[in-house]
Coordinates of C-alpha atoms and ligand atoms in Angstrom, one line a residue:
X681 CA 6.3 21.4 -1.9
X682 CA 4.7 20.8 1.4
X683 CA 6.5 18.6 3.9
X684 CA 4.8 16.3 6.2
X685 CA 6.7 15.6 9.5
X686 CA 5.4 12.2 10.7
X687 CA 4.8 11.6 14.5
X688 CA 3.6 8.0 13.8
X689 CA -0.2 8.3 13.1
X690 CA -1.8 5.5 11.0
X691 CA -3.1 8.1 8.7
X692 CA -0.1 10.3 8.1
X693 CA 0.4 9.1 4.5
X694 CA -3.2 10.3 3.8
X695 CA -2.1 13.9 4.4
X696 CA 0.6 13.5 1.8
X697 CA -1.9 11.9 -0.6
X698 CA -4.4 14.7 -0.1
X699 CA -1.9 17.4 -0.8
X700 CA -0.8 15.7 -3.8
X701 CA -4.4 15.3 -5.0
X702 CA -4.7 19.1 -4.6
X703 CA -1.9 19.6 -7.1
X704 CA 1.1 20.3 -4.8
X705 CA 4.0 17.8 -4.4
X706 CA 4.3 16.5 -0.9
X707 CA 6.8 14.3 0.9
X708 CA 6.6 12.6 4.2
X709 CA 9.7 12.3 6.6
X710 CA 10.0 10.9 10.1
X711 CA 10.0 13.4 13.0
X712 CA 13.7 12.6 13.6
X713 CA 14.8 13.9 10.2
X714 CA 17.7 16.4 10.4
X715 CA 17.2 20.2 9.9
X716 CA 19.8 20.1 7.0
X717 CA 17.8 17.3 5.2
X718 CA 14.5 19.3 5.8
X719 CA 16.2 22.6 4.5
X720 CA 17.4 20.8 1.4
X721 CA 13.9 19.9 0.4
X722 CA 13.0 23.6 0.3
X723 CA 9.4 23.2 1.6
X724 CA 6.9 26.0 1.2
X725 CA 5.1 24.8 4.3
X726 CA 5.2 22.1 7.0
X727 CA 2.5 19.9 8.4
X728 CA 3.1 18.1 11.7
X729 CA 1.1 14.9 11.7
X730 CA -0.9 13.1 14.5
X731 CA 0.7 10.4 16.5
X732 CA -0.2 7.9 19.2
X733 CA 1.8 9.3 22.1
X734 CA 1.1 12.0 24.6
X735 CA 3.5 15.0 24.7
X736 CA 4.4 14.6 28.4
X737 CA 5.1 10.9 28.0
X738 CA 8.7 9.8 28.4
X739 CA 10.2 9.0 25.1
X740 CA 7.4 10.9 23.2
X741 CA 8.6 12.2 19.9
X742 CA 9.8 15.8 20.1
X743 CA 9.7 18.6 17.6
X744 CA 12.7 20.4 16.3
X745 CA 12.4 24.0 17.5
X746 CA 14.5 25.1 14.5
X747 CA 11.5 24.5 12.3
X748 CA 10.3 27.8 13.5
X749 CA 13.3 29.6 12.1
X750 CA 12.4 28.7 8.6
X751 CA 9.8 31.4 8.5
X752 CA 7.3 29.1 6.6
X753 CA 3.8 28.3 7.6
X754 CA 3.2 25.4 10.0
X755 CA 0.0 23.4 10.6
X756 CA -0.2 20.9 13.4
X757 CA -2.7 18.1 13.3
X758 CA -3.8 16.2 16.4
X759 CA -0.4 15.3 18.0
X760 CA 1.1 18.0 15.8
X761 CA -1.5 20.5 17.2
X762 CA -0.6 19.6 20.8
X763 CA 3.1 19.5 20.4
X764 CA 3.0 23.0 18.8
X765 CA 1.0 24.4 21.7
X766 CA 3.3 22.6 24.2
X767 CA 6.7 23.8 22.8
X768 CA 5.4 27.4 22.4
X769 CA 4.4 27.7 26.1
X770 CA 0.8 26.6 26.0
X771 CA -0.7 23.8 28.2
X772 CA -1.9 20.3 27.2
X773 CA -3.7 18.0 29.6
X774 CA -4.6 14.3 29.5
X775 CA -8.2 13.1 29.6
X776 CA -11.2 14.1 28.0
X777 CA -10.9 11.3 25.4
X778 CA -12.8 12.0 22.1
X779 CA -13.1 9.4 19.4
X780 CA -15.2 9.5 16.3
X781 CA -17.5 12.3 14.8
X782 CA -17.6 15.7 16.3
X783 CA -19.0 19.0 15.5
X784 CA -16.6 22.0 15.1
X785 CA -18.1 25.4 15.8
X786 CA -16.2 28.2 14.2
X787 CA -15.4 30.9 16.9
X788 CA -13.5 33.5 14.7
X789 CA -12.6 33.9 11.1
X790 CA -9.2 32.7 10.3
X791 CA -7.4 31.9 6.9
X792 CA -7.0 28.2 7.8
X793 CA -10.8 27.7 8.3
X794 CA -11.8 30.1 5.6
X795 CA -14.9 29.1 3.5
X796 CA -16.3 26.7 6.2
X797 CA -19.7 27.0 7.6
X798 CA -20.3 27.9 11.2
X799 CA -20.6 24.2 12.2
X800 CA -18.7 21.4 10.6
X801 CA -18.5 17.7 10.9
X802 CA -14.9 16.7 11.9
X803 CA -13.2 13.3 12.9
X804 CA -11.7 13.3 16.3
X805 CA -9.3 10.8 17.8
X806 CA -7.4 12.0 20.9
X807 CA -6.8 11.5 24.6
X808 CA -5.0 14.8 25.3
X809 CA -6.2 18.4 24.7
X810 CA -4.8 21.9 24.6
X811 CA -6.3 23.9 27.3
X812 CA -4.1 27.1 27.3
X813 CA -2.7 28.7 24.2
X814 CA 0.8 30.2 23.8
X815 CA 1.0 34.0 23.6
X816 CA -0.1 35.5 20.3
X817 CA -2.4 32.6 19.4
X818 CA -6.2 32.5 19.5
X819 CA -8.8 29.7 19.4
X820 CA -10.7 29.7 16.1
X821 CA -12.8 26.6 16.6
X822 CA -14.2 24.4 19.4
X823 CA -16.1 21.1 19.9
X824 CA -18.3 20.2 22.7
X825 CA -15.5 18.4 24.6
X826 CA -12.5 20.4 23.3
X827 CA -12.4 24.2 23.8
X828 CA -9.4 24.7 21.6
X829 CA -10.1 22.4 18.6
X830 CA -8.5 24.8 16.2
X831 CA -6.0 27.7 16.8
X832 CA -4.1 30.3 14.8
X833 CA -1.4 32.8 15.0
X834 CA -2.0 34.7 11.7
X835 CA 1.1 36.8 12.1
X836 CA 3.5 33.9 12.3
X837 CA 1.3 31.6 10.1
X838 CA 1.2 28.8 12.6
X839 CA -2.0 26.8 13.0
X840 CA -3.2 23.7 14.8
X841 CA -6.3 21.6 14.4
X842 CA -7.0 18.8 17.1
X843 CA -9.3 16.8 14.5
X844 CA -8.0 15.0 11.3
X845 CA -8.7 17.1 8.2
X846 CA -7.0 14.3 6.1
X847 CA -9.8 11.6 6.7
X848 CA -13.0 11.5 4.8
X849 CA -15.2 11.8 7.8
X850 CA -14.1 15.5 8.1
X851 CA -16.4 16.6 5.4
X852 CA -14.6 19.8 4.6
X853 CA -11.2 18.7 5.5
X854 CA -9.9 19.0 2.0
X855 CA -10.8 22.7 2.0
X856 CA -8.7 23.1 5.2
X857 CA -5.6 21.6 3.6
X858 CA -6.3 23.7 0.4
X859 CA -6.4 26.7 2.6
X860 CA -3.1 25.9 4.1
X861 CA -1.7 25.5 0.6
X862 CA -2.9 29.0 -0.2
X863 CA -1.3 30.3 3.0
X864 CA 2.0 28.7 1.9
X865 CA 1.7 30.2 -1.5
X866 CA 2.7 26.7 -2.8
X867 CA 2.6 26.2 -6.6
X868 CA -0.1 23.8 -7.8
X869 CA 2.0 22.2 -10.5
X870 CA 2.0 18.5 -9.6
X871 CA -0.1 16.0 -11.5
X872 CA 0.3 12.3 -12.3
X873 CA -0.4 13.3 -16.1
X874 CA 2.7 15.4 -16.3
X875 CA 4.9 12.6 -14.6
X876 CA 5.3 10.1 -17.6
X877 CA 7.7 12.3 -19.5
X878 CA 9.7 13.3 -16.4
X879 CA 10.1 9.7 -15.1
X880 CA 10.9 8.4 -18.5
X881 CA 13.6 11.1 -19.0
X882 CA 15.0 10.3 -15.6
X883 CA 15.2 6.5 -16.3
X884 CA 16.9 7.4 -19.6
X885 CA 19.5 9.6 -18.0
X886 CA 20.2 6.9 -15.4
X887 CA 20.5 3.8 -17.4
X888 CA 21.8 5.3 -20.7
X889 CA 22.6 2.2 -22.9
X890 CA 23.0 -0.3 -20.1
X891 CA 20.8 -3.3 -19.8
X892 CA 18.0 -3.5 -17.3
X893 CA 16.6 -6.7 -16.0
X894 CA 13.4 -6.8 -14.2
X895 CA 11.3 -9.6 -12.6
X896 CA 7.6 -9.1 -13.3
X897 CA 4.7 -10.7 -11.4
X898 CA 1.6 -9.5 -13.3
X899 CA 0.9 -7.3 -10.3
X900 CA 0.2 -3.5 -10.9
X901 CA 3.6 -2.1 -9.5
X902 CA 6.1 -4.1 -11.6
X903 CA 3.6 -3.8 -14.5
X904 CA 3.5 0.0 -14.6
X905 CA 7.2 0.1 -13.7
X906 CA 8.2 -2.0 -16.7
X907 CA 6.0 0.0 -19.1
X908 CA 7.8 3.3 -18.0
X909 CA 11.3 1.6 -18.3
X910 CA 10.4 0.2 -21.6
X911 CA 9.6 3.8 -22.8
X912 CA 13.2 4.8 -21.7
X913 CA 15.2 2.0 -23.2
X914 CA 15.1 -0.9 -25.6
X915 CA 17.6 -2.8 -23.6
X916 CA 14.9 -4.0 -21.0
X917 CA 14.8 -7.7 -20.2
X918 CA 11.6 -8.8 -18.3
X919 CA 11.7 -12.2 -16.5
X920 CA 8.5 -13.8 -15.4
X921 CA 9.1 -16.9 -13.2
X922 CA 6.5 -19.6 -13.5
X923 CA 6.9 -21.3 -10.1
X924 CA 4.0 -23.7 -10.4
X925 CA 2.1 -22.0 -7.7
X926 CA 0.1 -19.6 -9.9
X927 CA -3.6 -19.3 -10.3
X928 CA -5.5 -20.9 -13.2
X929 CA -4.8 -19.2 -16.5
X930 CA -2.2 -16.8 -14.9
X931 CA 0.7 -17.6 -17.2
X932 CA -1.5 -16.8 -20.4
X933 CA -2.7 -13.7 -18.8
X934 CA 0.7 -12.4 -18.0
X935 CA 1.9 -13.3 -21.5
X936 CA -1.0 -11.2 -22.8
X937 CA -0.2 -8.3 -20.6
X938 CA 3.4 -8.3 -21.9
X939 CA 2.7 -9.3 -25.5
X940 CA 4.0 -6.0 -26.8
X941 CA 7.4 -6.5 -25.2
X942 CA 10.4 -7.7 -27.2
X943 CA 12.5 -9.2 -24.4
X944 CA 9.8 -10.9 -22.3
X945 CA 11.0 -14.2 -21.0
X946 CA 8.9 -16.8 -19.1
X947 CA 11.1 -19.1 -17.2
X948 CA 9.3 -22.4 -16.4
X949 CA 10.8 -23.4 -13.1
X950 CA 7.7 -25.0 -11.8
X951 CA 9.0 -28.6 -11.3
X952 CA 12.0 -27.2 -9.2
X953 CA 9.7 -25.2 -7.0
X954 CA 7.1 -28.1 -6.5
X955 CA 9.8 -30.6 -5.8
X956 CA 11.7 -28.4 -3.2
X957 CA 8.6 -27.6 -1.2
X958 CA 7.4 -31.3 -1.3
X959 CA 7.0 -32.5 2.3
X960 CA 7.4 -29.2 3.8
X961 CA 4.5 -28.2 6.0
X962 CA 5.6 -25.2 8.1
X963 CA 4.6 -21.8 6.4
X964 CA 7.7 -19.9 7.1
X965 CA 9.8 -22.8 5.7
X966 CA 7.8 -22.9 2.6
X967 CA 8.1 -19.2 2.1
X968 CA 11.9 -19.3 2.6
X969 CA 12.5 -22.1 0.1
X970 CA 10.3 -20.3 -2.4
X971 CA 12.2 -17.0 -1.9
X972 CA 15.6 -18.6 -2.1
X973 CA 14.7 -20.6 -5.2
X974 CA 13.4 -17.4 -6.9
X975 CA 16.6 -15.7 -6.3
X976 CA 18.5 -18.7 -7.7
X977 CA 16.4 -18.7 -10.8
X978 CA 16.7 -15.0 -11.3
X979 CA 20.5 -15.1 -10.8
X980 CA 20.8 -17.8 -13.4
X981 CA 18.9 -15.6 -16.0
X982 CA 21.2 -12.6 -15.4
X983 CA 24.2 -14.8 -15.9
X984 CA 22.6 -16.1 -19.2
X985 CA 22.2 -12.6 -20.4
X986 CA 25.7 -11.7 -19.5
X987 CA 27.0 -14.9 -21.2
X988 CA 25.3 -13.8 -24.3
X989 CA 27.0 -10.5 -24.2
X990 CA 24.1 -8.4 -22.9
X991 CA 25.5 -6.0 -20.3
X992 CA 22.8 -5.9 -17.6
X993 CA 23.9 -3.4 -14.9
X994 CA 20.5 -2.4 -13.7
X995 CA 17.7 -4.1 -11.8
X996 CA 14.3 -2.6 -12.4
X997 CA 11.8 -2.7 -9.5
X998 CA 8.3 -1.7 -8.8
X999 CA 9.0 -0.2 -5.4
X1000 CA 6.4 2.3 -4.5
X1001 CA 6.5 5.2 -1.9
X1002 CA 5.0 3.5 1.1
X1003 CA 7.4 0.5 0.5
X1004 CA 10.3 2.6 1.4
X1005 CA 9.1 5.0 3.9
X1006 CA 9.1 3.9 7.5
X1007 CA 5.9 5.0 9.0
X1008 CA 4.0 4.0 12.0
X1009 CA 4.7 0.2 12.7
X1010 CA 5.3 -1.7 9.5
X1011 CA 3.4 -5.0 9.8
X1012 CA 5.1 -8.4 9.6
X1013 CA 3.8 -8.9 6.1
X1014 CA 5.0 -5.4 5.1
X1015 CA 8.5 -6.4 5.9
X1016 CA 8.0 -9.7 4.2
X1017 CA 6.8 -7.8 1.1
X1018 CA 9.9 -5.6 1.2
X1019 CA 12.2 -8.6 1.3
X1020 CA 10.4 -10.1 -1.7
X1021 CA 10.8 -6.7 -3.5
X1022 CA 14.5 -6.7 -2.8
X1023 CA 14.9 -10.2 -4.3
X1024 CA 17.0 -11.4 -1.5
X1025 CA 20.0 -9.1 -1.5
X1026 CA 20.4 -9.9 -5.2
X1027 CA 21.4 -6.4 -6.3
X1028 CA 24.5 -6.3 -4.1
X1029 CA 25.5 -9.9 -5.0
X1030 CA 25.1 -9.4 -8.7
X1031 CA 26.5 -5.8 -8.7
X1032 CA 23.2 -4.5 -10.1
X1033 CA 22.2 -0.9 -9.4
X1034 CA 18.5 -0.2 -8.8
X1035 CA 16.1 1.7 -11.0
X1036 CA 12.8 2.4 -9.3
X1037 CA 10.6 4.6 -11.4
X1038 CA 7.6 4.5 -8.9
X1039 CA 9.6 5.2 -5.9
X1040 CA 7.9 8.6 -5.0
X1041 CA 4.3 7.3 -5.9
X1042 CA 1.3 6.0 -4.1
X1043 CA -0.7 3.1 -5.3
X1044 CA -3.6 5.2 -6.7
X1045 CA -1.0 7.3 -8.4
X1046 CA 0.6 4.3 -10.0
X1047 CA -2.8 3.2 -11.3
X1048 CA -3.4 6.6 -12.7
X1049 CA -0.1 6.5 -14.4
X1050 CA -1.0 3.1 -15.8
X1051 CA -4.1 4.5 -17.4
X1052 CA -2.0 7.4 -18.9
X1053 CA 0.3 4.8 -20.3
X1054 CA -2.7 3.1 -21.9
X1055 CA -2.6 -0.2 -19.9
X1056 CA -6.1 -2.0 -19.5
X1057 CA -8.0 -1.3 -16.4
X1058 CA -8.5 -5.1 -15.9
X1059 CA -4.7 -5.3 -15.4
X1060 CA -4.6 -2.3 -13.2
X1061 CA -7.2 -3.1 -10.9
X1062 CA -6.3 -6.9 -10.2
X1063 CA -6.3 -8.1 -6.6
X1064 CA -2.9 -8.4 -5.0
X1065 CA -1.3 -11.9 -5.1
X1066 CA 1.4 -13.0 -2.8
X1067 CA 4.9 -13.9 -4.0
X1068 CA 4.7 -17.5 -2.7
X1069 CA 1.5 -17.9 -4.5
X1070 CA -0.8 -20.8 -3.9
X1071 CA 1.8 -22.4 -1.5
X1072 CA 0.4 -20.2 1.3
X1073 CA -3.1 -21.1 0.3
X1074 CA -2.8 -24.9 0.2
X1075 CA -2.3 -25.2 4.0
X1076 CA 0.3 -27.7 5.2
X1077 CA 1.9 -29.9 2.6
X1078 CA 1.6 -28.8 -1.0
X1079 CA 0.9 -31.4 -3.7
X1080 CA 0.1 -31.3 -7.4
X1081 CA -3.3 -32.7 -6.7
X1082 CA -4.2 -30.1 -4.1
X1083 CA -2.9 -27.3 -6.3
X1084 CA -5.1 -28.5 -9.2
X1085 CA -8.2 -28.6 -6.9
X1086 CA -7.5 -25.2 -5.4
X1087 CA -6.9 -23.6 -8.9
X1088 CA -10.4 -24.7 -10.0
X1089 CA -12.2 -23.7 -6.8
X1090 CA -10.4 -20.2 -6.8
X1091 CA -11.3 -19.5 -10.5
X1092 CA -14.9 -20.3 -9.9
X1093 CA -15.0 -17.9 -6.9
X1094 CA -13.2 -15.2 -8.8
X1095 CA -15.6 -15.8 -11.9
X1096 CA -18.6 -15.4 -9.7
X1097 CA -17.3 -12.3 -8.0
X1098 CA -16.6 -10.7 -11.4
X1099 CA -20.0 -11.6 -12.8
X1100 CA -21.8 -10.2 -9.7
X1101 CA -19.8 -6.9 -9.7
X1102 CA -18.2 -7.7 -6.2
X1103 CA -14.6 -8.2 -7.6
X1104 CA -14.1 -4.4 -7.7
X1105 CA -15.7 -4.0 -4.3
X1106 CA -13.3 -6.2 -2.5
X1107 CA -9.6 -5.6 -1.8
X1108 CA -8.7 -9.2 -2.3
X1109 CA -10.6 -12.5 -2.6
X1110 CA -9.3 -16.1 -3.0
X1111 CA -10.0 -19.8 -2.2
X1112 CA -7.8 -21.8 0.3
X1113 CA -7.6 -25.5 0.7
X1114 CA -7.7 -26.8 4.2
X1115 CA -5.4 -29.7 5.0
X1116 CA -8.3 -31.9 6.4
X1117 CA -11.0 -34.0 4.8
X1118 CA -14.6 -34.1 5.9
X1119 CA -17.5 -36.4 5.2
X1120 CA -20.3 -35.5 2.8
X1121 CA -23.0 -37.2 0.8
X1122 CA -23.6 -36.9 -2.9
X1123 CA -26.4 -38.8 -4.5
X1124 CA -26.6 -41.9 -2.3
X1125 CA -22.9 -42.1 -2.0
X1126 CA -20.9 -41.1 1.2
X1127 CA -17.9 -38.8 0.1
X1128 CA -14.8 -38.0 2.0
X1129 CA -13.3 -34.8 0.6
X1130 CA -11.4 -31.6 1.0
X1131 CA -12.7 -28.4 2.5
X1132 CA -12.4 -25.1 0.6
X1133 CA -12.3 -21.9 2.5
X1134 CA -13.3 -18.7 0.8
X1135 CA -11.7 -15.4 2.0
X1136 CA -12.9 -12.0 0.7
X1137 CA -11.8 -8.9 2.5
X1138 CA -12.3 -5.1 2.3
X1139 CA -9.2 -3.0 3.1
X1140 CA -7.5 0.3 2.3
X1141 CA -3.9 -0.9 2.6
X1142 CA -3.9 -4.5 3.8
X1143 CA -2.6 -3.3 7.3
X1144 CA -6.1 -3.9 8.6
X1145 CA -8.9 -5.6 6.9
X1146 CA -12.5 -6.5 7.4
X1147 CA -14.2 -9.6 5.9
X1148 CA -16.4 -8.7 3.0
X1149 CA -20.1 -8.9 3.8
X1150 CA -20.9 -10.6 0.4
X1151 CA -24.6 -11.5 -0.4
X1152 CA -25.6 -14.9 0.9
X1153 CA -27.1 -15.9 -2.5
X1154 CA -23.7 -15.2 -4.0
X1155 CA -21.8 -17.3 -1.5
X1156 CA -24.5 -20.0 -2.0
X1157 CA -24.0 -20.2 -5.8
X1158 CA -20.1 -20.2 -5.4
X1159 CA -20.4 -23.0 -2.8
X1160 CA -22.7 -25.1 -4.9
X1161 CA -20.7 -24.5 -8.2
X1162 CA -17.5 -25.7 -6.5
X1163 CA -18.9 -28.7 -4.8
X1164 CA -20.7 -29.6 -8.0
X1165 CA -17.8 -29.2 -10.3
X1166 CA -14.5 -29.5 -8.4
X1167 CA -13.8 -33.1 -7.9
X1168 CA -12.4 -34.0 -4.5
X1169 CA -14.2 -31.1 -2.6
X1170 CA -17.3 -31.7 -0.7
X1171 CA -17.6 -28.6 1.6
X1172 CA -17.1 -25.0 1.3
X1173 CA -16.8 -22.5 4.3
X1174 CA -16.5 -18.7 4.4
X1175 CA -13.8 -17.0 6.6
X1176 CA -15.3 -14.2 8.8
X1177 CA -12.1 -13.2 10.5
X1178 CA -10.9 -9.6 10.6
X1179 CA -7.4 -8.6 10.4
X1180 CA -6.1 -8.2 13.2
X1181 CA -6.3 -10.8 14.8
X1182 CA -6.3 -12.8 11.5
X1183 CA -4.1 -12.0 8.6
X1184 CA -5.3 -11.9 5.1
X1185 CA -3.5 -14.9 3.9
X1186 CA -3.9 -18.2 5.7
X1187 CA -0.2 -18.9 6.1
Ligands
XMP1909 P1 -1.3 -10.7 5.3 O1 -1.6 -12.2 5.0 O2 -0.1 -10.6 6.1 O3 -1.1 -10.0 3.9 O4 -2.4 -10.1 6.0 C1 -1.2 -8.7 3.6 C2 -1.1 -8.5 2.1 O5 0.3 -8.8 1.6 C3 0.1 -9.9 0.7 N1 1.3 -10.9 0.9 C4 2.3 -10.9 0.2 N2 2.7 -10.3 -0.9 N3 4.8 -11.6 -1.0 C5 4.0 -10.6 -1.5 O6 4.3 -10.1 -2.5 C6 4.6 -12.2 0.2 O7 5.2 -13.0 0.7 C7 3.3 -11.9 0.8 N4 2.5 -12.3 2.0 C8 1.4 -11.6 2.0 C9 -1.2 -10.5 0.9 O8 -1.7 -11.3 -0.2 C10 -2.0 -9.3 1.3 O9 -2.4 -8.5 0.2

């Protein structure tokens, strides 16, 4: 196993994912992790990630010198490259900013850069540079602006690269990570294929004959988690809460997904949700009401089961690896997602223990596992949908009329995206209903109707996003179909805001 020590780079998780894709298990831990914890993981090698700070800065993350006493190979990337040089007696200076593509010239053969050509495209993003190497080290690669872009100490098996081998723009970056795996002699025995049995055995050993309750949303994480738990126990009770804030056809679709499950319960709580958010306009207030009510409904379901003699002692959750690993700066929405995941402190209150079969996996691995389990691709590649549903897409006050209008407009947009092949090319797409009316003309009549805003974004992880450059003809056909067939709407606009400064959702 290869351990990634995270110094806060936005792309640290990518290193872990690449190592796993190369067949070696990898975990990521914060740079403050204790030596005892690191030793207990028995790593075959350590990678120090990049980070946003400068090694001389006050409060910059430090590196534990005891790592050297483990006697295993170490690779530093960007900040990791600088901190290695710094703590071992080299010199790092500020300035000579380099950002974007660069060309790496190989100065000398080394095991870390083995198999690369003399000149390689690499991705740089740094303000500081190593200008003097510690004793026993030699420069093995340079770029025009960075004399020591890669260094090596073959005897100690310590290496550093100023560029980022984990990003796609470094064309042969994966080869460098693979070289590091060989240097570490790490076993290539990790694959998602082999995981199904292991996870199912683990869940079996944990829950034994006890009951497991799980809230499902139709989203990929809870879907795959529930399929895995179902392979481990017959005593699984799935709950899908219809909060009346779902998209058109959603309840039927979710029923179809879970049609093979014995204990799948749809709780229709739509009227409670709609009446409790009636008259509320402030986005956070809406979210809070919905979150609290969800907990109430779920709690009642657990009580029902217990009253019927079903001993539920576990709460199944679709938590995935990035949900529980603190890395870089979690966004506001990331923490919201987490609160939602933890169903409002319910495990403690209801004395439920957690079972989280996906806790060590990345989203792409979850999807791969889903395919292994025979779940249809159209379910595994659905766009994300927020817990508070359409309540955060009907801006301001939510009413039954507005929800009905939004459902129709949204389904037309999604239908056109699917037909044109753009659904798969976007991270997320949806319609929102603005809380104002505008004037239009239809036939000879003046109209006064709602405005629908279309939002489609491309993103890798929802932390940042760009608006999707959809073809104008596609937008035009969506717009005319909506105005033509959705009563009450006479105008359609397209949102061209990036995140940041915007968010993906409107509220
Ligand atoms: P924002 O709007 O913050 O959203 O850019 C980022 C991603 O998170 C989703 N999202 C949520 N998901 N519960 C969820 O399960 C929520 O309360 C929630 N709020 C936002 C959003 O759809 C996007 O994919």
